[in-house]
């Protein structure tokens, strides 16, 4: 009983951390959003940025509304003698007012719970789409690369949804200690993790190959320029869904969303701070890289601009 109360308290703590994180991040980066994205041309990356930013924000607002409704309509759990046992949202109110069918309640739970497979898959699809476009830009914007990773993304998302629905309705609940229980629903993460492993491996292979081997890559990452594959791979890893599966799902997916937003904002800030680079209006997923002759180039679509050889000592 005490362990269950501690679990409920930790859940409330994680929710508070999630709300604070996403709201403060929104306020801190709002000026960058206005400067870098509001006046830019319409593009897929602009659409994905706003979708990634505001879907999570709206879901957190919905969590707060649900908690307020839970305070209004909720009822204390008679099996626990603590005020924390009050239902955390109005799902309990829906349950006691639903028909006798438990399947109807489960369907309602999936539609209104912000942590359900519908909304988690929606957020993951947006975040992974940003990664697909990023790896497409890194690998030279070849059409077959884009279609290959888009196909893998669709397959992994569909498989994850089917596994999640299956385990939600049919997975057994396995008791581990006293009142604490676990389920096998985490298995739906396997397709997404495999997809991200493919992306990470492809980015690493391309970075090593484009740099002429592992040693030049390591030497270049310590130089004055930081446009090599190493920081790109670090950003890809930060957006990995491993963050979600090693913590609370809502907190983890919030971390992923914020990391993806910072990646896009950082790319546009780099272009804005480069006086000889392309205009911000024409930048989507601009890739800065070293060419084979050690010249720094900037690519966008089919155009490329060579700045020239890097001066010694600069």
Short mmCIF file of N, CA and C in Angstrom, two decimals, residues 17-201:
data_model
loop_
_atom_site.label_atom_id
_atom_site.label_comp_id
_atom_site.label_asym_id
_atom_site.label_seq_id
_atom_site.Cartn_x
_atom_site.Cartn_y
_atom_site.Cartn_z
N UNK A 17 7.16 18.15 -13.35
CA UNK A 17 8.41 18.42 -14.08
C UNK A 17 8.13 18.59 -15.57
N UNK A 18 7.26 17.72 -16.12
CA UNK A 18 6.94 17.80 -17.54
C UNK A 18 6.27 19.11 -17.89
N UNK A 19 5.28 19.51 -17.09
CA UNK A 19 4.59 20.78 -17.35
C UNK A 19 5.56 21.95 -17.27
N UNK A 20 6.37 21.98 -16.22
CA UNK A 20 7.32 23.10 -16.06
C UNK A 20 8.31 23.15 -17.22
N UNK A 21 8.80 21.97 -17.63
CA UNK A 21 9.80 21.91 -18.69
C UNK A 21 9.26 22.46 -20.00
N UNK A 22 8.08 22.01 -20.40
CA UNK A 22 7.57 22.40 -21.71
C UNK A 22 7.10 23.85 -21.72
N UNK A 23 6.52 24.32 -20.61
CA UNK A 23 6.04 25.70 -20.59
C UNK A 23 7.20 26.70 -20.52
N UNK A 24 8.21 26.42 -19.70
CA UNK A 24 9.35 27.31 -19.62
C UNK A 24 10.14 27.30 -20.93
N UNK A 25 10.28 26.13 -21.54
CA UNK A 25 10.97 26.07 -22.83
C UNK A 25 10.23 26.89 -23.87
N UNK A 26 8.91 26.82 -23.85
CA UNK A 26 8.13 27.60 -24.82
C UNK A 26 8.36 29.09 -24.63
N UNK A 27 8.33 29.56 -23.38
CA UNK A 27 8.52 30.98 -23.12
C UNK A 27 9.94 31.44 -23.47
N UNK A 28 10.93 30.58 -23.18
CA UNK A 28 12.33 30.96 -23.43
C UNK A 28 12.63 31.05 -24.92
N UNK A 29 12.05 30.15 -25.71
CA UNK A 29 12.38 30.08 -27.14
C UNK A 29 11.34 30.75 -28.03
N UNK A 30 10.35 31.42 -27.44
CA UNK A 30 9.31 32.05 -28.26
C UNK A 30 9.90 33.13 -29.16
N UNK A 31 10.86 33.92 -28.66
CA UNK A 31 11.46 34.97 -29.49
C UNK A 31 12.23 34.37 -30.66
N UNK A 32 12.92 33.24 -30.43
CA UNK A 32 13.62 32.58 -31.54
C UNK A 32 12.63 32.05 -32.57
N UNK A 33 11.51 31.51 -32.09
CA UNK A 33 10.49 31.02 -33.02
C UNK A 33 9.96 32.14 -33.90
N UNK A 34 9.68 33.29 -33.30
CA UNK A 34 9.16 34.42 -34.07
C UNK A 34 10.19 34.90 -35.08
N UNK A 35 11.45 35.00 -34.65
CA UNK A 35 12.51 35.52 -35.52
C UNK A 35 12.86 34.56 -36.65
N UNK A 36 12.92 33.28 -36.35
CA UNK A 36 13.48 32.31 -37.30
C UNK A 36 12.44 31.58 -38.14
N UNK A 37 11.20 31.49 -37.67
CA UNK A 37 10.22 30.67 -38.38
C UNK A 37 8.98 31.42 -38.85
N UNK A 38 8.53 32.42 -38.14
CA UNK A 38 7.27 33.05 -38.51
C UNK A 38 7.34 33.70 -39.89
N UNK A 39 8.45 34.30 -40.22
CA UNK A 39 8.56 35.01 -41.50
C UNK A 39 9.18 34.15 -42.60
N UNK A 40 9.52 32.91 -42.30
CA UNK A 40 10.15 32.05 -43.31
C UNK A 40 9.09 31.50 -44.26
N UNK A 41 9.56 31.02 -45.39
CA UNK A 41 8.64 30.50 -46.39
C UNK A 41 8.04 29.19 -45.91
N UNK A 42 6.89 28.85 -46.51
CA UNK A 42 6.22 27.61 -46.14
C UNK A 42 7.02 26.41 -46.65
N UNK A 43 7.22 25.45 -45.78
CA UNK A 43 7.96 24.25 -46.14
C UNK A 43 7.56 23.13 -45.19
N UNK A 44 7.99 21.92 -45.53
CA UNK A 44 7.69 20.78 -44.67
C UNK A 44 8.34 20.92 -43.31
N UNK A 45 9.56 21.44 -43.28
CA UNK A 45 10.26 21.54 -42.00
C UNK A 45 9.60 22.59 -41.12
N UNK A 46 9.05 23.64 -41.71
CA UNK A 46 8.33 24.65 -40.93
C UNK A 46 7.06 24.04 -40.35
N UNK A 47 6.34 23.27 -41.16
CA UNK A 47 5.13 22.60 -40.67
C UNK A 47 5.45 21.63 -39.54
N UNK A 48 6.51 20.84 -39.71
CA UNK A 48 6.88 19.87 -38.67
C UNK A 48 7.34 20.56 -37.40
N UNK A 49 8.03 21.68 -37.53
CA UNK A 49 8.47 22.42 -36.35
C UNK A 49 7.27 22.87 -35.52
N UNK A 50 6.30 23.48 -36.17
CA UNK A 50 5.13 23.97 -35.43
C UNK A 50 4.28 22.81 -34.90
N UNK A 51 4.17 21.73 -35.68
CA UNK A 51 3.42 20.57 -35.19
C UNK A 51 4.10 19.97 -33.96
N UNK A 52 5.41 19.81 -34.02
CA UNK A 52 6.15 19.24 -32.90
C UNK A 52 6.07 20.14 -31.67
N UNK A 53 6.08 21.43 -31.88
CA UNK A 53 6.09 22.38 -30.77
C UNK A 53 4.72 22.49 -30.09
N UNK A 54 3.67 22.52 -30.89
CA UNK A 54 2.36 22.86 -30.32
C UNK A 54 1.50 21.64 -29.99
N UNK A 55 1.76 20.49 -30.59
CA UNK A 55 1.02 19.29 -30.18
C UNK A 55 1.34 18.95 -28.74
N UNK A 56 2.63 18.94 -28.39
CA UNK A 56 3.01 18.67 -27.00
C UNK A 56 2.48 19.70 -26.04
N UNK A 57 2.52 20.97 -26.44
CA UNK A 57 2.02 22.04 -25.58
C UNK A 57 0.52 21.89 -25.34
N UNK A 58 -0.24 21.59 -26.39
CA UNK A 58 -1.69 21.44 -26.24
C UNK A 58 -2.03 20.22 -25.38
N UNK A 59 -1.27 19.14 -25.53
CA UNK A 59 -1.52 17.96 -24.70
C UNK A 59 -1.23 18.22 -23.23
N UNK A 60 -0.20 19.02 -22.94
CA UNK A 60 0.06 19.36 -21.54
C UNK A 60 -1.03 20.26 -20.98
N UNK A 61 -1.55 21.18 -21.80
CA UNK A 61 -2.68 22.00 -21.37
C UNK A 61 -3.90 21.12 -21.10
N UNK A 62 -4.11 20.12 -21.96
CA UNK A 62 -5.22 19.19 -21.75
C UNK A 62 -5.04 18.42 -20.45
N UNK A 63 -3.81 18.06 -20.10
CA UNK A 63 -3.56 17.38 -18.83
C UNK A 63 -3.98 18.24 -17.65
N UNK A 64 -3.69 19.53 -17.72
CA UNK A 64 -4.06 20.43 -16.64
C UNK A 64 -5.58 20.54 -16.54
N UNK A 65 -6.25 20.66 -17.71
CA UNK A 65 -7.72 20.72 -17.70
C UNK A 65 -8.31 19.44 -17.12
N UNK A 66 -7.73 18.29 -17.51
CA UNK A 66 -8.22 17.02 -16.99
C UNK A 66 -8.02 16.91 -15.49
N UNK A 67 -6.90 17.43 -14.99
CA UNK A 67 -6.67 17.40 -13.55
C UNK A 67 -7.69 18.27 -12.81
N UNK A 68 -8.00 19.45 -13.38
CA UNK A 68 -9.00 20.32 -12.76
C UNK A 68 -10.37 19.66 -12.75
N UNK A 69 -10.72 19.00 -13.87
CA UNK A 69 -11.99 18.28 -13.92
C UNK A 69 -12.00 17.13 -12.93
N UNK A 70 -10.82 16.52 -12.72
CA UNK A 70 -10.74 15.44 -11.73
C UNK A 70 -10.99 15.95 -10.32
N UNK A 71 -10.51 17.16 -10.02
CA UNK A 71 -10.77 17.74 -8.70
C UNK A 71 -12.25 18.01 -8.52
N UNK A 72 -12.91 18.41 -9.62
CA UNK A 72 -14.34 18.74 -9.53
C UNK A 72 -15.19 17.48 -9.46
N UNK A 73 -14.90 16.50 -10.32
CA UNK A 73 -15.76 15.33 -10.44
C UNK A 73 -15.21 14.09 -9.76
N UNK A 74 -13.93 14.10 -9.38
CA UNK A 74 -13.31 12.89 -8.85
C UNK A 74 -13.87 12.48 -7.51
N UNK A 75 -13.62 11.23 -7.15
CA UNK A 75 -14.03 10.68 -5.87
C UNK A 75 -12.82 10.01 -5.24
N UNK A 76 -12.63 10.12 -3.93
CA UNK A 76 -11.51 9.45 -3.29
C UNK A 76 -11.61 7.94 -3.45
N UNK A 77 -10.50 7.31 -3.56
CA UNK A 77 -10.46 5.86 -3.63
C UNK A 77 -10.61 5.30 -2.22
N UNK A 78 -11.67 4.55 -1.94
CA UNK A 78 -11.89 4.08 -0.57
C UNK A 78 -10.85 3.09 -0.10
N UNK A 79 -10.06 2.52 -1.02
CA UNK A 79 -9.08 1.53 -0.61
C UNK A 79 -7.81 2.16 -0.06
N UNK A 80 -7.64 3.48 -0.21
CA UNK A 80 -6.45 4.15 0.27
C UNK A 80 -6.85 5.25 1.24
N UNK A 81 -6.07 5.43 2.28
CA UNK A 81 -6.38 6.43 3.30
C UNK A 81 -5.47 7.64 3.14
N UNK A 82 -5.37 8.14 1.94
CA UNK A 82 -4.52 9.29 1.69
C UNK A 82 -5.19 10.18 0.66
N UNK A 83 -4.99 11.48 0.81
CA UNK A 83 -5.59 12.42 -0.14
C UNK A 83 -5.00 12.27 -1.52
N UNK A 84 -3.80 11.71 -1.61
CA UNK A 84 -3.17 11.54 -2.92
C UNK A 84 -3.85 10.45 -3.72
N UNK A 85 -4.71 9.65 -3.06
CA UNK A 85 -5.40 8.58 -3.76
C UNK A 85 -6.54 9.11 -4.62
N UNK A 86 -6.87 10.40 -4.51
CA UNK A 86 -7.91 10.97 -5.37
C UNK A 86 -7.50 10.79 -6.83
N UNK A 87 -8.47 10.46 -7.64
CA UNK A 87 -8.16 10.23 -9.05
C UNK A 87 -7.56 11.48 -9.66
N UNK A 88 -6.50 11.28 -10.46
CA UNK A 88 -5.72 12.42 -10.94
C UNK A 88 -6.38 13.18 -12.07
N UNK A 89 -7.38 12.63 -12.69
CA UNK A 89 -8.09 13.36 -13.74
C UNK A 89 -9.52 12.88 -13.77
N UNK A 90 -10.25 13.30 -14.76
CA UNK A 90 -11.67 12.97 -14.76
C UNK A 90 -11.97 11.65 -15.46
N UNK A 91 -10.93 10.82 -15.68
CA UNK A 91 -11.17 9.49 -16.22
C UNK A 91 -12.01 8.65 -15.28
N UNK A 92 -11.81 8.85 -13.97
CA UNK A 92 -12.63 8.15 -13.00
C UNK A 92 -14.10 8.56 -13.14
N UNK A 93 -14.32 9.84 -13.36
CA UNK A 93 -15.69 10.32 -13.57
C UNK A 93 -16.29 9.68 -14.81
N UNK A 94 -15.51 9.55 -15.88
CA UNK A 94 -16.01 8.89 -17.08
C UNK A 94 -16.31 7.43 -16.81
N UNK A 95 -15.47 6.80 -16.00
CA UNK A 95 -15.64 5.37 -15.73
C UNK A 95 -16.93 5.09 -14.98
N UNK A 96 -17.22 5.88 -13.93
CA UNK A 96 -18.41 5.62 -13.12
C UNK A 96 -19.68 6.01 -13.86
N UNK A 97 -19.57 6.80 -14.91
CA UNK A 97 -20.75 7.21 -15.66
C UNK A 97 -20.89 6.49 -17.00
N UNK A 98 -19.94 5.61 -17.29
CA UNK A 98 -20.02 4.87 -18.55
C UNK A 98 -20.97 3.69 -18.39
N UNK A 99 -21.43 3.12 -19.50
CA UNK A 99 -22.23 1.90 -19.42
C UNK A 99 -21.41 0.76 -18.81
N UNK A 100 -22.07 -0.34 -18.62
CA UNK A 100 -21.44 -1.47 -17.95
C UNK A 100 -20.27 -2.04 -18.74
N UNK A 101 -20.23 -1.79 -20.03
CA UNK A 101 -19.20 -2.38 -20.86
C UNK A 101 -17.83 -1.79 -20.53
N UNK A 102 -16.90 -2.64 -20.11
CA UNK A 102 -15.55 -2.18 -19.82
C UNK A 102 -14.80 -1.85 -21.10
N UNK A 103 -15.16 -2.52 -22.22
CA UNK A 103 -14.51 -2.22 -23.49
C UNK A 103 -14.82 -0.79 -23.94
N UNK A 104 -16.02 -0.31 -23.65
CA UNK A 104 -16.36 1.07 -23.99
C UNK A 104 -15.50 2.04 -23.19
N UNK A 105 -15.25 1.71 -21.93
CA UNK A 105 -14.40 2.58 -21.12
C UNK A 105 -12.98 2.58 -21.65
N UNK A 106 -12.48 1.42 -22.08
CA UNK A 106 -11.12 1.36 -22.62
C UNK A 106 -11.00 2.20 -23.89
N UNK A 107 -12.03 2.13 -24.75
CA UNK A 107 -12.02 2.95 -25.96
C UNK A 107 -12.04 4.44 -25.62
N UNK A 108 -12.82 4.80 -24.61
CA UNK A 108 -12.87 6.20 -24.18
C UNK A 108 -11.53 6.62 -23.59
N UNK A 109 -10.89 5.71 -22.86
CA UNK A 109 -9.59 6.01 -22.26
C UNK A 109 -8.55 6.32 -23.33
N UNK A 110 -8.55 5.53 -24.42
CA UNK A 110 -7.60 5.75 -25.50
C UNK A 110 -7.81 7.11 -26.15
N UNK A 111 -9.06 7.55 -26.24
CA UNK A 111 -9.37 8.80 -26.95
C UNK A 111 -9.11 10.04 -26.13
N UNK A 112 -9.14 9.95 -24.78
CA UNK A 112 -9.00 11.15 -23.96
C UNK A 112 -7.69 11.21 -23.19
N UNK A 113 -6.98 10.11 -23.07
CA UNK A 113 -5.73 10.10 -22.31
C UNK A 113 -4.60 10.60 -23.20
N UNK A 114 -3.89 11.63 -22.74
CA UNK A 114 -2.80 12.21 -23.54
C UNK A 114 -1.62 11.26 -23.69
N UNK A 115 -1.55 10.23 -22.85
CA UNK A 115 -0.48 9.25 -22.95
C UNK A 115 -0.87 8.01 -23.71
N UNK A 116 -2.02 8.03 -24.40
CA UNK A 116 -2.47 6.86 -25.13
C UNK A 116 -1.70 6.70 -26.43
N UNK A 117 -1.91 5.56 -27.08
CA UNK A 117 -1.16 5.24 -28.29
C UNK A 117 -1.43 6.25 -29.40
N UNK A 118 -2.64 6.83 -29.43
CA UNK A 118 -2.97 7.78 -30.49
C UNK A 118 -2.05 8.99 -30.45
N UNK A 119 -1.95 9.61 -29.28
CA UNK A 119 -1.21 10.86 -29.16
C UNK A 119 0.30 10.62 -29.09
N UNK A 120 0.71 9.52 -28.46
CA UNK A 120 2.13 9.20 -28.43
C UNK A 120 2.64 8.91 -29.84
N UNK A 121 1.86 8.13 -30.61
CA UNK A 121 2.27 7.82 -31.98
C UNK A 121 2.29 9.08 -32.84
N UNK A 122 1.33 9.98 -32.61
CA UNK A 122 1.30 11.23 -33.37
C UNK A 122 2.56 12.06 -33.12
N UNK A 123 2.94 12.18 -31.84
CA UNK A 123 4.14 12.95 -31.52
C UNK A 123 5.40 12.27 -32.05
N UNK A 124 5.47 10.95 -31.89
CA UNK A 124 6.64 10.23 -32.39
C UNK A 124 6.76 10.34 -33.90
N UNK A 125 5.63 10.29 -34.61
CA UNK A 125 5.66 10.39 -36.06
C UNK A 125 6.22 11.74 -36.51
N UNK A 126 5.84 12.81 -35.82
CA UNK A 126 6.35 14.14 -36.17
C UNK A 126 7.85 14.22 -35.89
N UNK A 127 8.27 13.76 -34.70
CA UNK A 127 9.69 13.84 -34.33
C UNK A 127 10.55 12.99 -35.27
N UNK A 128 10.08 11.76 -35.56
CA UNK A 128 10.86 10.90 -36.45
C UNK A 128 10.88 11.45 -37.87
N UNK A 129 9.82 12.14 -38.29
CA UNK A 129 9.83 12.76 -39.62
C UNK A 129 10.89 13.84 -39.71
N UNK A 130 11.08 14.60 -38.62
CA UNK A 130 12.16 15.59 -38.59
C UNK A 130 13.51 14.90 -38.74
N UNK A 131 13.69 13.77 -38.07
CA UNK A 131 14.95 13.04 -38.19
C UNK A 131 15.16 12.52 -39.61
N UNK A 132 14.07 12.05 -40.24
CA UNK A 132 14.18 11.56 -41.62
C UNK A 132 14.64 12.67 -42.55
N UNK A 133 14.04 13.85 -42.43
CA UNK A 133 14.45 14.97 -43.28
C UNK A 133 15.88 15.40 -42.97
N UNK A 134 16.28 15.30 -41.71
CA UNK A 134 17.65 15.69 -41.35
C UNK A 134 18.67 14.73 -41.94
N UNK A 135 18.40 13.43 -41.84
CA UNK A 135 19.34 12.46 -42.38
C UNK A 135 19.35 12.53 -43.91
N UNK A 136 18.21 12.88 -44.50
CA UNK A 136 18.13 13.08 -45.95
C UNK A 136 19.03 14.24 -46.37
N UNK A 137 19.01 15.34 -45.60
CA UNK A 137 19.88 16.48 -45.91
C UNK A 137 21.35 16.13 -45.70
N UNK A 138 21.65 15.37 -44.65
CA UNK A 138 23.03 14.98 -44.37
C UNK A 138 23.59 14.12 -45.50
N UNK A 139 22.76 13.24 -46.06
CA UNK A 139 23.23 12.29 -47.07
C UNK A 139 23.08 12.82 -48.49
N UNK A 140 23.02 14.14 -48.64
CA UNK A 140 23.05 14.73 -49.97
C UNK A 140 21.72 14.90 -50.66
N UNK A 141 20.62 14.74 -49.95
CA UNK A 141 19.27 14.94 -50.49
C UNK A 141 19.00 14.07 -51.71
N UNK A 142 19.39 12.80 -51.61
CA UNK A 142 19.09 11.84 -52.67
C UNK A 142 17.65 11.34 -52.50
N UNK A 143 16.95 11.22 -53.60
CA UNK A 143 15.54 10.86 -53.53
C UNK A 143 15.34 9.47 -52.95
N UNK A 144 16.19 8.52 -53.30
CA UNK A 144 16.01 7.16 -52.80
C UNK A 144 16.22 7.09 -51.30
N UNK A 145 17.09 7.95 -50.76
CA UNK A 145 17.28 7.99 -49.30
C UNK A 145 16.00 8.43 -48.62
N UNK A 146 15.36 9.47 -49.15
CA UNK A 146 14.12 9.98 -48.56
C UNK A 146 13.03 8.93 -48.59
N UNK A 147 12.82 8.29 -49.74
CA UNK A 147 11.75 7.31 -49.85
C UNK A 147 12.03 6.08 -49.00
N UNK A 148 13.28 5.68 -48.92
CA UNK A 148 13.62 4.51 -48.10
C UNK A 148 13.31 4.74 -46.63
N UNK A 149 13.75 5.87 -46.10
CA UNK A 149 13.51 6.15 -44.68
C UNK A 149 12.05 6.47 -44.40
N UNK A 150 11.36 7.08 -45.36
CA UNK A 150 9.91 7.30 -45.17
C UNK A 150 9.17 5.97 -45.10
N UNK A 151 9.55 5.02 -45.96
CA UNK A 151 8.93 3.70 -45.90
C UNK A 151 9.20 2.99 -44.60
N UNK A 152 10.45 3.06 -44.12
CA UNK A 152 10.78 2.46 -42.83
C UNK A 152 10.01 3.13 -41.69
N UNK A 153 9.85 4.45 -41.78
CA UNK A 153 9.10 5.17 -40.73
C UNK A 153 7.64 4.73 -40.70
N UNK A 154 7.02 4.61 -41.86
CA UNK A 154 5.62 4.17 -41.90
C UNK A 154 5.48 2.76 -41.35
N UNK A 155 6.38 1.87 -41.73
CA UNK A 155 6.32 0.48 -41.25
C UNK A 155 6.52 0.40 -39.74
N UNK A 156 7.50 1.12 -39.21
CA UNK A 156 7.76 1.07 -37.77
C UNK A 156 6.61 1.68 -36.98
N UNK A 157 6.03 2.78 -37.47
CA UNK A 157 4.91 3.41 -36.77
C UNK A 157 3.69 2.50 -36.77
N UNK A 158 3.37 1.91 -37.93
CA UNK A 158 2.22 1.01 -38.00
C UNK A 158 2.41 -0.21 -37.10
N UNK A 159 3.60 -0.77 -37.09
CA UNK A 159 3.86 -1.92 -36.23
C UNK A 159 3.75 -1.56 -34.76
N UNK A 160 4.27 -0.40 -34.38
CA UNK A 160 4.18 0.04 -32.99
C UNK A 160 2.73 0.23 -32.56
N UNK A 161 1.91 0.81 -33.44
CA UNK A 161 0.50 1.03 -33.11
C UNK A 161 -0.21 -0.31 -32.93
N UNK A 162 0.03 -1.25 -33.83
CA UNK A 162 -0.64 -2.55 -33.73
C UNK A 162 -0.21 -3.28 -32.46
N UNK A 163 1.08 -3.25 -32.14
CA UNK A 163 1.54 -3.89 -30.91
C UNK A 163 0.96 -3.22 -29.68
N UNK A 164 0.90 -1.89 -29.69
CA UNK A 164 0.37 -1.17 -28.54
C UNK A 164 -1.10 -1.49 -28.32
N UNK A 165 -1.89 -1.50 -29.40
CA UNK A 165 -3.31 -1.83 -29.27
C UNK A 165 -3.49 -3.26 -28.79
N UNK A 166 -2.67 -4.17 -29.31
CA UNK A 166 -2.77 -5.57 -28.89
C UNK A 166 -2.48 -5.72 -27.40
N UNK A 167 -1.38 -5.12 -26.94
CA UNK A 167 -1.01 -5.27 -25.54
C UNK A 167 -1.96 -4.49 -24.62
N UNK A 168 -2.56 -3.41 -25.14
CA UNK A 168 -3.49 -2.64 -24.31
C UNK A 168 -4.73 -3.46 -23.97
N UNK A 169 -5.21 -4.25 -24.95
CA UNK A 169 -6.44 -5.00 -24.72
C UNK A 169 -6.21 -6.43 -24.25
N UNK A 170 -5.05 -7.01 -24.60
CA UNK A 170 -4.89 -8.44 -24.35
C UNK A 170 -3.69 -8.81 -23.50
N UNK A 171 -2.76 -7.89 -23.22
CA UNK A 171 -1.55 -8.25 -22.48
C UNK A 171 -1.89 -8.56 -21.04
N UNK A 172 -1.30 -9.61 -20.47
CA UNK A 172 -1.52 -9.90 -19.06
C UNK A 172 -0.78 -8.92 -18.17
N UNK A 173 -1.33 -8.66 -17.01
CA UNK A 173 -0.69 -7.82 -16.01
C UNK A 173 0.05 -8.73 -15.04
N UNK A 174 1.34 -8.52 -14.93
CA UNK A 174 2.19 -9.40 -14.15
C UNK A 174 2.52 -8.74 -12.82
N UNK A 175 2.09 -9.30 -11.69
CA UNK A 175 2.45 -8.69 -10.40
C UNK A 175 3.92 -8.94 -10.09
N UNK A 176 4.58 -7.94 -9.53
CA UNK A 176 5.99 -8.11 -9.18
C UNK A 176 6.20 -8.03 -7.68
N UNK A 177 5.67 -7.02 -7.03
CA UNK A 177 5.79 -6.94 -5.58
C UNK A 177 4.51 -6.35 -5.01
N UNK A 178 3.90 -7.03 -4.09
CA UNK A 178 2.72 -6.55 -3.39
C UNK A 178 1.69 -6.01 -4.38
N UNK A 179 1.39 -4.69 -4.24
CA UNK A 179 0.36 -4.08 -5.06
C UNK A 179 0.90 -3.53 -6.38
N UNK A 180 2.19 -3.58 -6.57
CA UNK A 180 2.78 -3.02 -7.79
C UNK A 180 2.67 -4.03 -8.92
N UNK A 181 2.34 -3.55 -10.09
CA UNK A 181 2.18 -4.42 -11.25
C UNK A 181 2.88 -3.81 -12.44
N UNK A 182 3.22 -4.67 -13.38
CA UNK A 182 3.80 -4.20 -14.64
C UNK A 182 3.11 -4.90 -15.78
N UNK A 183 3.19 -4.34 -16.96
CA UNK A 183 2.63 -4.97 -18.14
C UNK A 183 3.73 -5.09 -19.18
N UNK A 184 3.39 -5.75 -20.28
CA UNK A 184 4.36 -5.93 -21.37
C UNK A 184 4.15 -4.90 -22.47
N UNK A 185 3.47 -3.79 -22.16
CA UNK A 185 3.17 -2.81 -23.20
C UNK A 185 4.42 -2.11 -23.73
N UNK A 186 5.53 -2.17 -23.00
CA UNK A 186 6.75 -1.50 -23.46
C UNK A 186 7.28 -2.13 -24.74
N UNK A 187 6.80 -3.32 -25.09
CA UNK A 187 7.31 -3.99 -26.28
C UNK A 187 6.99 -3.23 -27.57
N UNK A 188 5.98 -2.34 -27.53
CA UNK A 188 5.66 -1.59 -28.74
C UNK A 188 6.80 -0.65 -29.13
N UNK A 189 7.75 -0.43 -28.23
CA UNK A 189 8.87 0.47 -28.52
C UNK A 189 9.91 -0.16 -29.43
N UNK A 190 9.91 -1.47 -29.55
CA UNK A 190 10.97 -2.16 -30.29
C UNK A 190 11.06 -1.70 -31.75
N UNK A 191 9.94 -1.61 -32.52
CA UNK A 191 10.07 -1.15 -33.92
C UNK A 191 10.67 0.24 -34.04
N UNK A 192 10.27 1.15 -33.14
CA UNK A 192 10.81 2.51 -33.20
C UNK A 192 12.29 2.53 -32.88
N UNK A 193 12.71 1.74 -31.90
CA UNK A 193 14.13 1.68 -31.55
C UNK A 193 14.95 1.09 -32.70
N UNK A 194 14.42 0.09 -33.38
CA UNK A 194 15.12 -0.47 -34.54
C UNK A 194 15.24 0.58 -35.66
N UNK A 195 14.17 1.33 -35.88
CA UNK A 195 14.21 2.37 -36.90
C UNK A 195 15.26 3.42 -36.58
N UNK A 196 15.33 3.83 -35.32
CA UNK A 196 16.32 4.84 -34.93
C UNK A 196 17.74 4.29 -34.99
N UNK A 197 17.89 2.99 -34.71
CA UNK A 197 19.21 2.39 -34.85
C UNK A 197 19.68 2.43 -36.30
N UNK A 198 18.75 2.22 -37.24
CA UNK A 198 19.09 2.29 -38.66
C UNK A 198 19.49 3.72 -39.04
N UNK A 199 18.73 4.70 -38.54
CA UNK A 199 19.06 6.11 -38.83
C UNK A 199 20.43 6.47 -38.27
N UNK A 200 20.66 6.10 -37.02
CA UNK A 200 21.92 6.43 -36.37
C UNK A 200 23.09 5.76 -37.09
N UNK A 201 22.93 4.48 -37.45
CA UNK A 201 23.98 3.78 -38.16
C UNK A 201 24.25 4.39 -39.53
#
